[in-house]
Structure formats: C-alpha cells, structure tokens
Short mmCIF file of C-alpha atoms and ligand atoms in Angstrom, two decimals:
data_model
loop_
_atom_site.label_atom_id
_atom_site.label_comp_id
_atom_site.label_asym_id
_atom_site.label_seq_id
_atom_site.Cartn_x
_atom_site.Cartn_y
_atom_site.Cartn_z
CA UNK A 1 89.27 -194.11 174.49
CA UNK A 2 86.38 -192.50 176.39
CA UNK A 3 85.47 -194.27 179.52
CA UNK A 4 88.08 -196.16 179.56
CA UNK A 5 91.58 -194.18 179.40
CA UNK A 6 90.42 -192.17 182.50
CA UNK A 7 89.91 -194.66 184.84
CA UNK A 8 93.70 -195.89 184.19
CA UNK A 9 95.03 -192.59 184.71
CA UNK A 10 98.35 -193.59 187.59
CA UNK A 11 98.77 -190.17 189.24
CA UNK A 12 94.16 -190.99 190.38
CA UNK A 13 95.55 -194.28 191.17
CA UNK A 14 97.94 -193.52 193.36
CA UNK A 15 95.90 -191.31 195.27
CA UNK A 16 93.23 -193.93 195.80
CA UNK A 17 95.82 -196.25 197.19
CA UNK A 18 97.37 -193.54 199.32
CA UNK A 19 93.73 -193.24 200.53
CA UNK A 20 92.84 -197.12 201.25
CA UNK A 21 96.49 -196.89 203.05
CA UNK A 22 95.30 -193.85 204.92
CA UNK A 23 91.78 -195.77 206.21
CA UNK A 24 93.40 -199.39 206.76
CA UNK A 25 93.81 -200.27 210.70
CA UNK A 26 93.29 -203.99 210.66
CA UNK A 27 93.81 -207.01 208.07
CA UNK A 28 91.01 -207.55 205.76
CA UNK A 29 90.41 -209.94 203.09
CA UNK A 30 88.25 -209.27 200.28
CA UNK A 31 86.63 -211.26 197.39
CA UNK A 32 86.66 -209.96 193.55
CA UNK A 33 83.65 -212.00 191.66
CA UNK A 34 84.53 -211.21 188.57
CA UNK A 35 87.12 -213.03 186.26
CA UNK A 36 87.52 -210.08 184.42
CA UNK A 37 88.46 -207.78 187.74
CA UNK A 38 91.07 -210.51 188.63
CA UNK A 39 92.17 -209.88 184.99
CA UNK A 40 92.61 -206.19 185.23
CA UNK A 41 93.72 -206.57 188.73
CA UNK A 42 97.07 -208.18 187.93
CA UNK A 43 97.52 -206.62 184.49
CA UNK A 44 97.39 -203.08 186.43
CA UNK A 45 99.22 -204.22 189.79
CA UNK A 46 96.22 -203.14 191.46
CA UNK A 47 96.77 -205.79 194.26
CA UNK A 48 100.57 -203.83 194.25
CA UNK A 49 99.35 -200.91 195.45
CA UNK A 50 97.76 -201.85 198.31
CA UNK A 51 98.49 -202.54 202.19
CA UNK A 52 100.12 -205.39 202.73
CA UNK A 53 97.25 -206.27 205.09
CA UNK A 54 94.76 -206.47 202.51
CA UNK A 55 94.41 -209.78 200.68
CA UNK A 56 92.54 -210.20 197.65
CA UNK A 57 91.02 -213.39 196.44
CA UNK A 58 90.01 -214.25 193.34
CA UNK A 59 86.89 -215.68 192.76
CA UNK A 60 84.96 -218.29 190.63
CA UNK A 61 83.77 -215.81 188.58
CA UNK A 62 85.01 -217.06 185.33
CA UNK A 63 82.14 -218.65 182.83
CA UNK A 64 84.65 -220.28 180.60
CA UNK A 65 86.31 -221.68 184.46
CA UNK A 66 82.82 -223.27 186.37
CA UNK A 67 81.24 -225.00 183.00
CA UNK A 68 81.15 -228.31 184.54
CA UNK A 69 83.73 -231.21 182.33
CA UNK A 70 80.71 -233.06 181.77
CA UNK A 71 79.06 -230.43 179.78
CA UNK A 72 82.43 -229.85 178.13
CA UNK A 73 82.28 -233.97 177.28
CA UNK A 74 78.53 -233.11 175.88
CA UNK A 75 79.42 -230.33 173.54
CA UNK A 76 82.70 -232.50 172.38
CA UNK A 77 80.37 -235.50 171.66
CA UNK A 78 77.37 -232.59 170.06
CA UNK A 79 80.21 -231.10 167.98
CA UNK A 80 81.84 -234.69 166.53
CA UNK A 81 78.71 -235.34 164.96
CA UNK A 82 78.47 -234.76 160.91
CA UNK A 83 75.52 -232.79 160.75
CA UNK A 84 76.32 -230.28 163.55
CA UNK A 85 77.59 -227.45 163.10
CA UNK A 86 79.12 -225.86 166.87
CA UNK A 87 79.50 -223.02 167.40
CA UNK A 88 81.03 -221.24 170.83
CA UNK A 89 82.56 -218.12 172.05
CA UNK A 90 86.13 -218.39 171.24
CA UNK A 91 87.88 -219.24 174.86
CA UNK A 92 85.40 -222.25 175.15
CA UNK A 93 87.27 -224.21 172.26
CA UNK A 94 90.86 -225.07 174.35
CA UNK A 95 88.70 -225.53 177.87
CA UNK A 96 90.14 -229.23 178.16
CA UNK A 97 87.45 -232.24 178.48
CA UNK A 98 88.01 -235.79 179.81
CA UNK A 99 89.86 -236.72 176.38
CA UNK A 100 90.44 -233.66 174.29
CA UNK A 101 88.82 -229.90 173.64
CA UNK A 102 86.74 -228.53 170.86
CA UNK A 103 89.54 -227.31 169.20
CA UNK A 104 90.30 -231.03 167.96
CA UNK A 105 87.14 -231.79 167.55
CA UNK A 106 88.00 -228.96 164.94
CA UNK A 107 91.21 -230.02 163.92
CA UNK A 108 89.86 -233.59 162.93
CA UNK A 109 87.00 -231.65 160.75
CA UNK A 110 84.37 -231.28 163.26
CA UNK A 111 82.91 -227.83 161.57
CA UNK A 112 83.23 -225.85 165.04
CA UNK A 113 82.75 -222.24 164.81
CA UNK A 114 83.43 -219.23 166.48
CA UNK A 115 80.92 -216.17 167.09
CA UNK A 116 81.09 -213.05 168.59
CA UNK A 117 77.53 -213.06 169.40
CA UNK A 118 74.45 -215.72 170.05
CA UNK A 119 72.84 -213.88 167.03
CA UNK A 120 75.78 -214.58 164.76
CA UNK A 121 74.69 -218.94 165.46
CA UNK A 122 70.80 -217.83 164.92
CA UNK A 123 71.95 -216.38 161.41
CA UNK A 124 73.87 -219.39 160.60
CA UNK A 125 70.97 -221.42 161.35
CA UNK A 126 68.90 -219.74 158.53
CA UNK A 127 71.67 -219.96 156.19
CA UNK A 128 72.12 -223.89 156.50
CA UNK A 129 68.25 -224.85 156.49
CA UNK A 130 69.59 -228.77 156.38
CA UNK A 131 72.32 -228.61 159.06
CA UNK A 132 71.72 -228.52 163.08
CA UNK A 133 73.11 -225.51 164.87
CA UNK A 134 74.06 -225.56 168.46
CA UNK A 135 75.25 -222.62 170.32
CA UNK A 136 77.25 -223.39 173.45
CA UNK A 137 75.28 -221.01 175.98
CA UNK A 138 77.69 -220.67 178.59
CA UNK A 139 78.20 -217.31 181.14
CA UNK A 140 77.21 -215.84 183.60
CA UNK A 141 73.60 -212.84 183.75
CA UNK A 142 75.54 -210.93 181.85
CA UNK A 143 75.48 -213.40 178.88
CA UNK A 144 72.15 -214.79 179.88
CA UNK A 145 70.06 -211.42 178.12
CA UNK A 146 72.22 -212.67 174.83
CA UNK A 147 71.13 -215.78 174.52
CA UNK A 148 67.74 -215.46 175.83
CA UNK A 149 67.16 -213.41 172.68
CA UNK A 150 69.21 -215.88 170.50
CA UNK A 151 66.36 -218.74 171.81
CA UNK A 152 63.59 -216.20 171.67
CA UNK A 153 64.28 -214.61 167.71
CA UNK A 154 64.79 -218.43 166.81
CA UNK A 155 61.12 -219.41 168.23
CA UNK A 156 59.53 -216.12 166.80
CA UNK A 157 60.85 -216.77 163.16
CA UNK A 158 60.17 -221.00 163.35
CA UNK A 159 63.79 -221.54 163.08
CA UNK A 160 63.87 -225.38 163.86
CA UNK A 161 67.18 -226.55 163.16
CA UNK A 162 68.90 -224.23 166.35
CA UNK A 163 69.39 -225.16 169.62
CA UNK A 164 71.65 -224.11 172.55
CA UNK A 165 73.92 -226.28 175.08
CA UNK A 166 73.22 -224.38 177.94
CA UNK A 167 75.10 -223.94 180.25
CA UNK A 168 74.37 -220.68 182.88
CA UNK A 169 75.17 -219.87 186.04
CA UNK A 170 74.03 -217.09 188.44
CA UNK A 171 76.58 -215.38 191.05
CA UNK A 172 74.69 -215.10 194.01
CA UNK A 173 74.10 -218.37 195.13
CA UNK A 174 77.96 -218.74 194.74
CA UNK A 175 78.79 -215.94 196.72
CA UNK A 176 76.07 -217.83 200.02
CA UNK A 177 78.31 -221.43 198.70
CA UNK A 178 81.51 -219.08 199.77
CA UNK A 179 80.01 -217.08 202.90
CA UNK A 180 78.35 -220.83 203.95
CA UNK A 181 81.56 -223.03 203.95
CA UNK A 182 83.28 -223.51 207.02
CA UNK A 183 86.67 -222.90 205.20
CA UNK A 184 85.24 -218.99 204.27
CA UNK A 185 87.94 -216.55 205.48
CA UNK A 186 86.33 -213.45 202.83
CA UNK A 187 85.21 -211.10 204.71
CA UNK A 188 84.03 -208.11 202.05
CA UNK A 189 82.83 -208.74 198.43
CA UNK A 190 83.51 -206.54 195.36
CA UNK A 191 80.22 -207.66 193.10
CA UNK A 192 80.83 -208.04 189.42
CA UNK A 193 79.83 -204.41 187.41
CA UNK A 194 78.57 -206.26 184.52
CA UNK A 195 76.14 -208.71 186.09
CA UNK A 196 74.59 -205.93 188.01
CA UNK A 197 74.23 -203.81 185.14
CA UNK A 198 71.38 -206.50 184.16
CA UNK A 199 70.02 -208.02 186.68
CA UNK A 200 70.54 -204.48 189.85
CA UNK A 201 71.62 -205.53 193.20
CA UNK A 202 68.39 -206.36 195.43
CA UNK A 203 69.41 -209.80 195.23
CA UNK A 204 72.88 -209.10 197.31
CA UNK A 205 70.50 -206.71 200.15
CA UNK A 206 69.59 -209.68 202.00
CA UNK A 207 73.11 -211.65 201.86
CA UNK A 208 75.00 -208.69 202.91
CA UNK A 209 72.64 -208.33 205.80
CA UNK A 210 72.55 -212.51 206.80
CA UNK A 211 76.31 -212.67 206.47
CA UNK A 212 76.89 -209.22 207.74
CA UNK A 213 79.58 -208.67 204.17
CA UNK A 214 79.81 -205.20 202.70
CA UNK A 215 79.21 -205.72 198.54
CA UNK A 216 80.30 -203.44 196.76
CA UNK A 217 79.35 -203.35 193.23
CA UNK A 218 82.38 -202.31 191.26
CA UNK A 219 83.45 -202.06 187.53
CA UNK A 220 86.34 -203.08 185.75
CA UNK A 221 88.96 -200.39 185.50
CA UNK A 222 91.90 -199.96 187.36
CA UNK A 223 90.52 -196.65 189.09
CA UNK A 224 86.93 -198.55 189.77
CA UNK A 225 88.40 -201.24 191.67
CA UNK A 226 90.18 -199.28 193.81
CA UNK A 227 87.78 -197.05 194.86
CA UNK A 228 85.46 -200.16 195.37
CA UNK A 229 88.21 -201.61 197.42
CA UNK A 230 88.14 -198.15 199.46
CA UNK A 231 84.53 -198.36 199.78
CA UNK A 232 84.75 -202.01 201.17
CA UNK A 233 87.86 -200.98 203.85
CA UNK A 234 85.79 -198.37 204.77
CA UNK A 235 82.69 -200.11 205.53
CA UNK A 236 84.73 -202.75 207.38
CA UNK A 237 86.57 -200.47 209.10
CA UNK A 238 83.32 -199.00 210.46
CA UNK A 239 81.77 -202.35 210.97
CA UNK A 240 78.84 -201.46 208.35
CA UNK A 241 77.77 -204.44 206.11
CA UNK A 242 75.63 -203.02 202.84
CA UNK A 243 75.28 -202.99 199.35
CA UNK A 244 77.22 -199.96 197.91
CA UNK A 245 77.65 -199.22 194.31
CA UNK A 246 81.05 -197.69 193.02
CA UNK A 247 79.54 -198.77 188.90
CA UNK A 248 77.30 -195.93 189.28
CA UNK A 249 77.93 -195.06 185.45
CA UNK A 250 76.12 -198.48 184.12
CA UNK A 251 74.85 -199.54 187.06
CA UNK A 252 70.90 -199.08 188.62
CA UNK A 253 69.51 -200.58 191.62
CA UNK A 254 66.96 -202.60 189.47
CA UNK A 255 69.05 -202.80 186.35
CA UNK A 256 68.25 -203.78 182.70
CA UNK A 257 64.44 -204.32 183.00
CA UNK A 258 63.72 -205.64 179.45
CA UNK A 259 66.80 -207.71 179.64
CA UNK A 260 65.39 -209.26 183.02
CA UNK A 261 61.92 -209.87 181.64
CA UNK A 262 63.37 -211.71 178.40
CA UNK A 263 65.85 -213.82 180.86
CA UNK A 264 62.61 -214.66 182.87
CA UNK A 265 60.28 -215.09 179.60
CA UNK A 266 63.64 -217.67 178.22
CA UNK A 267 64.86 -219.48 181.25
CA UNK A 268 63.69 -220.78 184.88
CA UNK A 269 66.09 -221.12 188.19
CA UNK A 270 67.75 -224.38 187.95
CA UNK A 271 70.54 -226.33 190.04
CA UNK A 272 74.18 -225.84 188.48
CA UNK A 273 76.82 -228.32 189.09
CA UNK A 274 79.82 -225.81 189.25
CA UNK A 275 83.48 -227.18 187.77
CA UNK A 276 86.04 -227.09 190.74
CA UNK A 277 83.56 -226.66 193.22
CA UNK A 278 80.74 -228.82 192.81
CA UNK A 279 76.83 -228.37 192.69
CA UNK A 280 75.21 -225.38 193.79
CA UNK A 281 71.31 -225.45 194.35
CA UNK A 282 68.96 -223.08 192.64
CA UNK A 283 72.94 -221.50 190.80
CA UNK A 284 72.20 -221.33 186.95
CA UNK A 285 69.44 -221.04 184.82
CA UNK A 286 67.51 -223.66 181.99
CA UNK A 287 65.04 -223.33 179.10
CA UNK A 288 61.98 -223.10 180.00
CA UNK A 289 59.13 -226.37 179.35
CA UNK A 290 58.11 -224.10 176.47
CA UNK A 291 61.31 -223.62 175.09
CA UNK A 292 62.59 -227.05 175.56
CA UNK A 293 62.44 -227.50 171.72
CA UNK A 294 65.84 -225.29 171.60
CA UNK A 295 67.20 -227.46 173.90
CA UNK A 296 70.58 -229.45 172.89
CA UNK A 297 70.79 -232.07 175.63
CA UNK A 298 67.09 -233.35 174.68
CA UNK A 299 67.44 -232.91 170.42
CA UNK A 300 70.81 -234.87 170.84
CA UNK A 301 70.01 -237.08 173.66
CA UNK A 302 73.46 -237.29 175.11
CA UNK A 303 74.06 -239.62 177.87
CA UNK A 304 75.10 -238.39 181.06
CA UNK A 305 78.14 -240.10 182.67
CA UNK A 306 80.87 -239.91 185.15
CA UNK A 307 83.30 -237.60 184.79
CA UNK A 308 86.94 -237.67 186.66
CA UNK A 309 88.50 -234.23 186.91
CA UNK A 310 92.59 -234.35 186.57
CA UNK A 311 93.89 -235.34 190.18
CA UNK A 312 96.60 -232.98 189.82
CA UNK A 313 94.45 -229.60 188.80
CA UNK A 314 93.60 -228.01 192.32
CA UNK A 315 91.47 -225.13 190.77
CA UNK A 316 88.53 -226.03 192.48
CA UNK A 317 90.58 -224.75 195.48
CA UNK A 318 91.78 -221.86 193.72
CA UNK A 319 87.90 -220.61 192.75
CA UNK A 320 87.05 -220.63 196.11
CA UNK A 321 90.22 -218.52 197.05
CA UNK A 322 92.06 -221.15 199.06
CA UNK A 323 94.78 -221.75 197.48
CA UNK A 324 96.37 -219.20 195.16
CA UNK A 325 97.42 -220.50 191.30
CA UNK A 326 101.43 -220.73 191.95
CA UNK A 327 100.66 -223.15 194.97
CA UNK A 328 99.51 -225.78 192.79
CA UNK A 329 102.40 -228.08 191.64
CA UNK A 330 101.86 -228.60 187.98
CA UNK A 331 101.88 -223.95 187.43
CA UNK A 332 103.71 -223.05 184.56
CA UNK A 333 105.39 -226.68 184.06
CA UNK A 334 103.25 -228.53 183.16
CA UNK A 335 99.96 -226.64 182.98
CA UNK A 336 100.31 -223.69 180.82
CA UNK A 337 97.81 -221.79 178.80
CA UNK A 338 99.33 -223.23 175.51
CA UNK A 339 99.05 -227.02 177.61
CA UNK A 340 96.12 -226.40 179.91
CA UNK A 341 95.02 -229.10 182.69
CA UNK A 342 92.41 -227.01 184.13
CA UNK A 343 90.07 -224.43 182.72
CA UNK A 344 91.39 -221.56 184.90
CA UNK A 345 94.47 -221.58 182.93
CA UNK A 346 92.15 -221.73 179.65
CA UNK A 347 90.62 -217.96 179.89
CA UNK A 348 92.80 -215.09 180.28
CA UNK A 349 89.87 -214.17 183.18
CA UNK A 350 90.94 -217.76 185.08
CA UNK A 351 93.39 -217.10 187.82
CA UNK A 352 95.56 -219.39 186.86
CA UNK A 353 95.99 -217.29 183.30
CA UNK A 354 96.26 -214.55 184.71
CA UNK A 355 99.07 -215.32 186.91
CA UNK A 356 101.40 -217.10 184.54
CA UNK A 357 100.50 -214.23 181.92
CA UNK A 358 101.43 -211.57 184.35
CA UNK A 359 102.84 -212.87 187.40
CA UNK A 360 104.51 -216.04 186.53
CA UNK A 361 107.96 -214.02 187.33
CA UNK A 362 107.19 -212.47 190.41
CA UNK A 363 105.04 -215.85 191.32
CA UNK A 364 108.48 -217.90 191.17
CA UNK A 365 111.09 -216.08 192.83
CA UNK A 366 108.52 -215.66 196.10
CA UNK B 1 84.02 -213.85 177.66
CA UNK B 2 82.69 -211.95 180.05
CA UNK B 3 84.30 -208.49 178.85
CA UNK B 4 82.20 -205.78 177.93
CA UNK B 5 83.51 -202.31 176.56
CA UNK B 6 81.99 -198.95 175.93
CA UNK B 7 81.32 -197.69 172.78
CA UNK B 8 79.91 -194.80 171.14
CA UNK B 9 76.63 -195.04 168.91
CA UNK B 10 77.28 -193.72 165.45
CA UNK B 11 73.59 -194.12 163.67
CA UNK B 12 70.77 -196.36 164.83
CA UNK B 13 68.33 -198.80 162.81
CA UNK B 14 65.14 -201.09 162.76
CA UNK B 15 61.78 -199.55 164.12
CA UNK B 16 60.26 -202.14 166.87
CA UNK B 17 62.05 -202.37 170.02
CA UNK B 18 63.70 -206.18 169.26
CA UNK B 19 65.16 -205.42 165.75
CA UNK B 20 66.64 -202.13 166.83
CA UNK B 21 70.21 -202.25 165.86
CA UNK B 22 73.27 -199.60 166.30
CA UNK B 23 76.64 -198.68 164.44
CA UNK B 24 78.79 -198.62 167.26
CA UNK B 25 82.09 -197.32 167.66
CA UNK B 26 84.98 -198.92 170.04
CA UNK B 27 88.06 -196.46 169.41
CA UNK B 28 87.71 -196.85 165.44
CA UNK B 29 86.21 -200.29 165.28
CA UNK B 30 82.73 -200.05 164.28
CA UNK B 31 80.04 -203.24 164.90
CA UNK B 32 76.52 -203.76 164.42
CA UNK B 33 75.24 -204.16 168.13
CA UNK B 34 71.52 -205.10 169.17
CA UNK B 35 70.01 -202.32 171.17
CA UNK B 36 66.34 -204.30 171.75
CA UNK B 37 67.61 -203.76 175.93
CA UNK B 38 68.70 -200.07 175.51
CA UNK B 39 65.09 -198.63 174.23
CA UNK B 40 66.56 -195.03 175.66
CA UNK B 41 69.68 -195.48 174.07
CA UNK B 42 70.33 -192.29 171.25
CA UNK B 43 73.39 -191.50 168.81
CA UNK B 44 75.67 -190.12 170.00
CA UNK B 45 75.51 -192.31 173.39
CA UNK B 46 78.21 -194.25 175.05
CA UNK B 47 76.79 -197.97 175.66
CA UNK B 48 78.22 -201.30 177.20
CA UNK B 49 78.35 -203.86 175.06
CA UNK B 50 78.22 -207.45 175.81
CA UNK B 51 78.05 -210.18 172.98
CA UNK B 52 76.68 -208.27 170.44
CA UNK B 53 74.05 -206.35 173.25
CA UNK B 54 74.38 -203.67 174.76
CA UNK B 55 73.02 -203.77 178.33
CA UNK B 56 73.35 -200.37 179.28
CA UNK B 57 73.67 -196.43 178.33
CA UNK B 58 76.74 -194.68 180.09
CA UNK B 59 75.20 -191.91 182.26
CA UNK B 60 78.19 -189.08 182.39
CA UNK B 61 77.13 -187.30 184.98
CA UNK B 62 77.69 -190.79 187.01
CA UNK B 63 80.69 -190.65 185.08
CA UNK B 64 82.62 -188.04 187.04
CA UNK B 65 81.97 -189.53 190.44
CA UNK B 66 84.78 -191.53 190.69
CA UNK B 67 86.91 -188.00 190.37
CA UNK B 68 84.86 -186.14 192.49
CA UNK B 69 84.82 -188.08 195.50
CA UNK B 70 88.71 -188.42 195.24
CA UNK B 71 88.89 -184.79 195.08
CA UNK B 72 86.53 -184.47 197.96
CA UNK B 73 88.49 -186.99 199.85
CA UNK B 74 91.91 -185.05 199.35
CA UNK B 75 90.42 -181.94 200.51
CA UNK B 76 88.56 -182.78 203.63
CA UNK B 77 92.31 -184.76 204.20
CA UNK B 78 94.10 -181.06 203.35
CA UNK B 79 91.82 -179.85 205.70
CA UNK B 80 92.15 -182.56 208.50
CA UNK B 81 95.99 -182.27 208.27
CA UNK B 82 95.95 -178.42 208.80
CA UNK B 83 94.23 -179.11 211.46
CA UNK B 84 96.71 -181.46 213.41
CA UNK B 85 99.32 -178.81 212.59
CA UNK B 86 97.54 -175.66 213.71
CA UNK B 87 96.87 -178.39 217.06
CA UNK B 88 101.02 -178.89 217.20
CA UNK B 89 101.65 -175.24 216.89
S1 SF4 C 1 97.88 -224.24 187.39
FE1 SF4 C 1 96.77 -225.64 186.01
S2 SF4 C 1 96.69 -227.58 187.12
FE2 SF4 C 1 97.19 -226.01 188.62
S3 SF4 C 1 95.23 -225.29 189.46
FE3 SF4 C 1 95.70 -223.93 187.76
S4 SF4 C 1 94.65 -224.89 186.00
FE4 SF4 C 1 94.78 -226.50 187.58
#
C-alpha cells in the first residue's frame, strides 16, 4: 500500500542503520512516546539494527496502558447497569479492573459494545431514544479531536441520552514527569507522529530547551523511526537540543487547526492521575462547565474509592522505562495477553504485549 | 487504539465543513471517514485516519524526504570516503 510499503523497504533500512552506526561515538539512550512506535519497533527489529550503545525505552505512551484502574472500576460499575448501553474501543474491554474487565461485564449480559469511531456511540444514541449511551473517551490528542466532535454533534442535535467516560491524557506533561524524576536516565525523545499531527510541536520548543533533550517528531514506519533515531544521535552527538521533525508528510509546526479549536471549544486542561505512574498535574483534558451535561461521572454519580493495583504488576516501572517487561517476574507465566495482570500486556501497543508477542523467545534465553 | 493509517479518498460528501464525509480507501477496504478537520482535503488525496477522522492530508512532496536525505547522506559519505583514499594514496 502507498505510504506505507515504502517506508518498510529492508535494503533503505539497512542503510539508515549503517548510517546511525556510522555517526554513533558515545552511549545514548533514547525515549519512543508512542505505544504504537514501540509496536512497530519490535515487530520490525528496529531496536536490532542498531548500535549496541543505543538503548531504547519504551514509553507510557499507550492510552489503553495509563487509564487509571479506578476509571476502569467506573466504566465496569457504568456498564453493569440495565439501562446502559457501553460502548468502547475494542482493546479497552480485557484492560483488567480491581475484580474483572468489561468483557464480563459482557459475558454476564452487560450490553457492551464495540465502535470503531466516537460517532458510531452518537448514532447509537439516536437509535435507542430510551436507553443511556456512554462512550468510554479514553486516548491520547490524537483521539481527543474524535470525541470532541462526538460531545459537540450530540449537543448540536439535543441528543440527551449520550454521555462520555472520559478519560484523556496529554503527552507533554508526561514527557517534564520523565525529564523531572530523579531516576530519568533518557536523554533524547522521539515525539509521537500522530499527536503532533493535531496539536504541532510548539508545546515541546520550550521542554527541549529547559531540559536541553533533542525531540524529534517521528512517524510510525520502520524507515521513519530510524531516520528519527538518526536525527536524535545526531543532535546528541553535536550537543544540539531542538525540536526536529522527521513526520514531515502529516506533520506542521501548528498542526490540525480546526481539530485544536474543537478540542479547546470541548474540553479544558485538567489533572490526570496516570495508571503505573501516578498523577500528573495539568496531564489530560475534561468537559468543559458547559458541556458537563455529557458527562458520565456526574449523570451516573459513581463513587470514587480506593483502588489497589496488583502488587506483583511492575508496569508502572516499565512506562517510565526502568525496568524492561521480561524483568518483571510474573512475564509470560502468569501474565499473558490471553491472562493479563496489567494493562501493558492488554494492548498490542503496551510493552509488555509487545514483548511476549514478538520477543518472548529472544526475551527468555537472554 | 492509537493507530492511524493512510488512505486514499475515493468520492467526498455533505456540504458544510462538520458533515463533510469521505469514501476512503485502505488497500481495498473502503470506510466512511469524517473529513470536518481536513477542509483542504480532495479525491484523490491520501489522508490519516484516526477513529473515523482524518487529521491530516499526506503532502507527497514531504513524502520523498525520507529517500532523499538518505541518498544525500550516501553521497556526501561516497564522497568523504574518496577522499580518505585519495589522502592514503
Ligand atoms: S508482564 Fe504483566 S505483571 Fe509484569 S509488568 Fe507487564 S503487565 Fe505487569
């Protein structure tokens, strides 16, 4: 297929690794955001081809990985009620809560649904006039233009029995979380291709420049990521810290602007609690006061309570790219994507997934 | 979740920029995609879709880059290495 065949091509590949070889003096160790990079990362071998000096960590990048267990807990307890009817993207339903997932909720005749889009829930709505429809808005900016719209059609056409579980979070207040912790050892960022695409990369400038961290905004391609990896050797070979952009194809300094204005007319800055890591301030975004109609959590008044992750999971470590996912104890016994314990082995972007699916081999013998 | 893949538009629909819709292909699967955040977006287009959206149109002269600067990069390094020889010599 077009843009996408000839950015897997092996013979360009090799030459990009012979060229990040080439430039490499000194050990470096670089971040991916992006879930789905990690994903392609392994599937290719990407991390395979390069210096053994270079380490790559995976990040926390991963909607389906940071939605915090008590929001998982809410949507259970929103779902198990008659007159709801759920409905999620698909890799939400197995993410495991402090009891079960959505996908018993479904099994014991919760009617939980899956869509491929927001709009798909908003169209449901009208079609059950005497049922309540909750979409669980989960993702990253990406996402956030999706849903915005979902909230903002629903409101325009006084559709009043849809609401959304919301659940968003924003990458760069992660990425200052990471830089700011005294545990940090990333020294070089590849920023996620897709989030940029909406929301531009102004808002990485001034990080680059506090932390002194090359970004390099990269897509999602085997060929992309290693010339994004190039680009961030390069700059930290040369001592340079900037914002570069290797997406140039889908990617503009200011990015989507009528996908940033809905985000902005939909939802505020809010603080995120982030699963595995912990809360973030100003991280994710909420419905606006004049959208608080669509919101779940008020319509359904769900308590809030304690929630105790599993004391054996250690993603929170992993997301933060301290420990990698065949250090934790439980990998591919007994935590496996068909028997998860932790939501990075739920979403074929979560480390975790990716490494059993691809590297569980490899992973064991070393 | 997060994955979005390019696709090509086929035909487009709806008038006012939030009800604009497209036919668009991924390599023979063809979906109804919102393109209220691509207002420039025109058949024949590649966009990235997202959840039903797509958040951007593909610009191919950007497109090449990615080649270009390799090929760039393995000339000036051509060059460079005749260098060191004609040094040796
Ligand atoms: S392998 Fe399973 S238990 Fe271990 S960190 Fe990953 S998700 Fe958690």
């Amino acid at each position: 297929m077009r843009f996408i065949d000839e950015y897997r091509d092996a013979a360009a590949a090799q030459q990009w690794a012979r060229a990040i070889h080439r430039i490499t003096t000194k050990p470096w160790t670089i971040m991916e955001i992006c879930g789905g990079q990690t994903h392609a990362i392994l599937k290719f071998g990407v991390d395979e081809l390069l210096p053994k000096s270079i380490t790559l960590i995976h990040g926390p990048g991963c909607p389906v990985c940071v939605t915090p267990l008590e929001l998982i807990d809410k949507a259970i307890e929103i779902a198990s009620r008659p007159a709801v009817i759920f409905c999620s993207f698909g890799d939400m339903l197995r993410v495991p809560g402090t009891n079960k997932d959505l996908l018993s909720v479904k099994a014991h005749g919760g009617d939980v649904r899956v869509v491929y889009s927001p709009l798909d829930a908003v169209k449901i709505a009208q079609q059950n006039p005497d049922r309540e429809v909750v979409f669980f808005a989960v993702g990253f900016e990406t996402t956030a233009p999706a849903n915005a719209m979902a909230v903002y059609q629903a409101k325009r056409q006084g559709i009043k029995n849809f609401s959304l579980l919301v659940s968003h979070v924003l990458v760069p207040p992660a990425i200052e979380a990471i830089l700011s912790s005294p545990t940090n050892r990333v020294q070089g960022f590849l920023a996620a291709g897709h989030v940029c695409t909406v929301m531009g990369y102004t808002e990485y400038e001034p990080i680059a420049q506090k932390y002194r961290v090359p970004i390099v905004v990269t897509g999602f391609e085997p060929l992309d990521i290693l010339q994004g990896i190039y680009l961030c050797v390069k700059q930290l070979e040369e001592g340079r810290a900037e914002v570069e952009n290797q997406y140039t194809r889908s990617v503009r300094r200011e990015g989507n602007q009528p996908a940033q204005q809905l985000i902005r007319e939909v939802f505020q800055v809010v603080s995120r609690q982030w699963r595995g890591i912990g809360p973030i301030p100003r991280s994710g975004l909420g419905l606006r006061d004049e959208y608080a109609e669509f919101d779940a959590e008020r319509r359904f008044d769900v308590a809030s309570h304690h929630v105790e992750e599993s004391s054996e999971c250690i993603s929170g470590l992993v997301l933060q790219g301290i420990k990698k996912p065949h250090e934790c104890p439980a990998f591919g016994t007994r935590c496996t994507p068909e028997h998860p314990l932790g939501a990075t082995m739920v979403s074929s972007e979560g480390a975790c997934a990716a490494y059993y699916r691809y590297r569980a081999r490899s992973s064991a013998n070393g | 979740m997060c994955l979005a893949i390019p696709g090509k538009i086929m035909s487009i629909s709806g008038d006012d920029a939030f009800s604009r819709m497209g036919k668009v292909n991924f390599g023979g699967v063809v979906k109804e995609v919102s393109l209220a955040y691509t207002p420039e977006a025109q058949v024949g287009d590649y966009v990235i879709v997202h959840v039903g959206f797509a958040i951007s149109t593909l610009d191919e002269e950007e497109a090449h880059r990615v080649f270009e600067y390799l090929q760039q990069m393995e000339e000036l390094q051509e060059l460079e290495g005749g260098q060191q020889v004609s040094v040796t010599d």
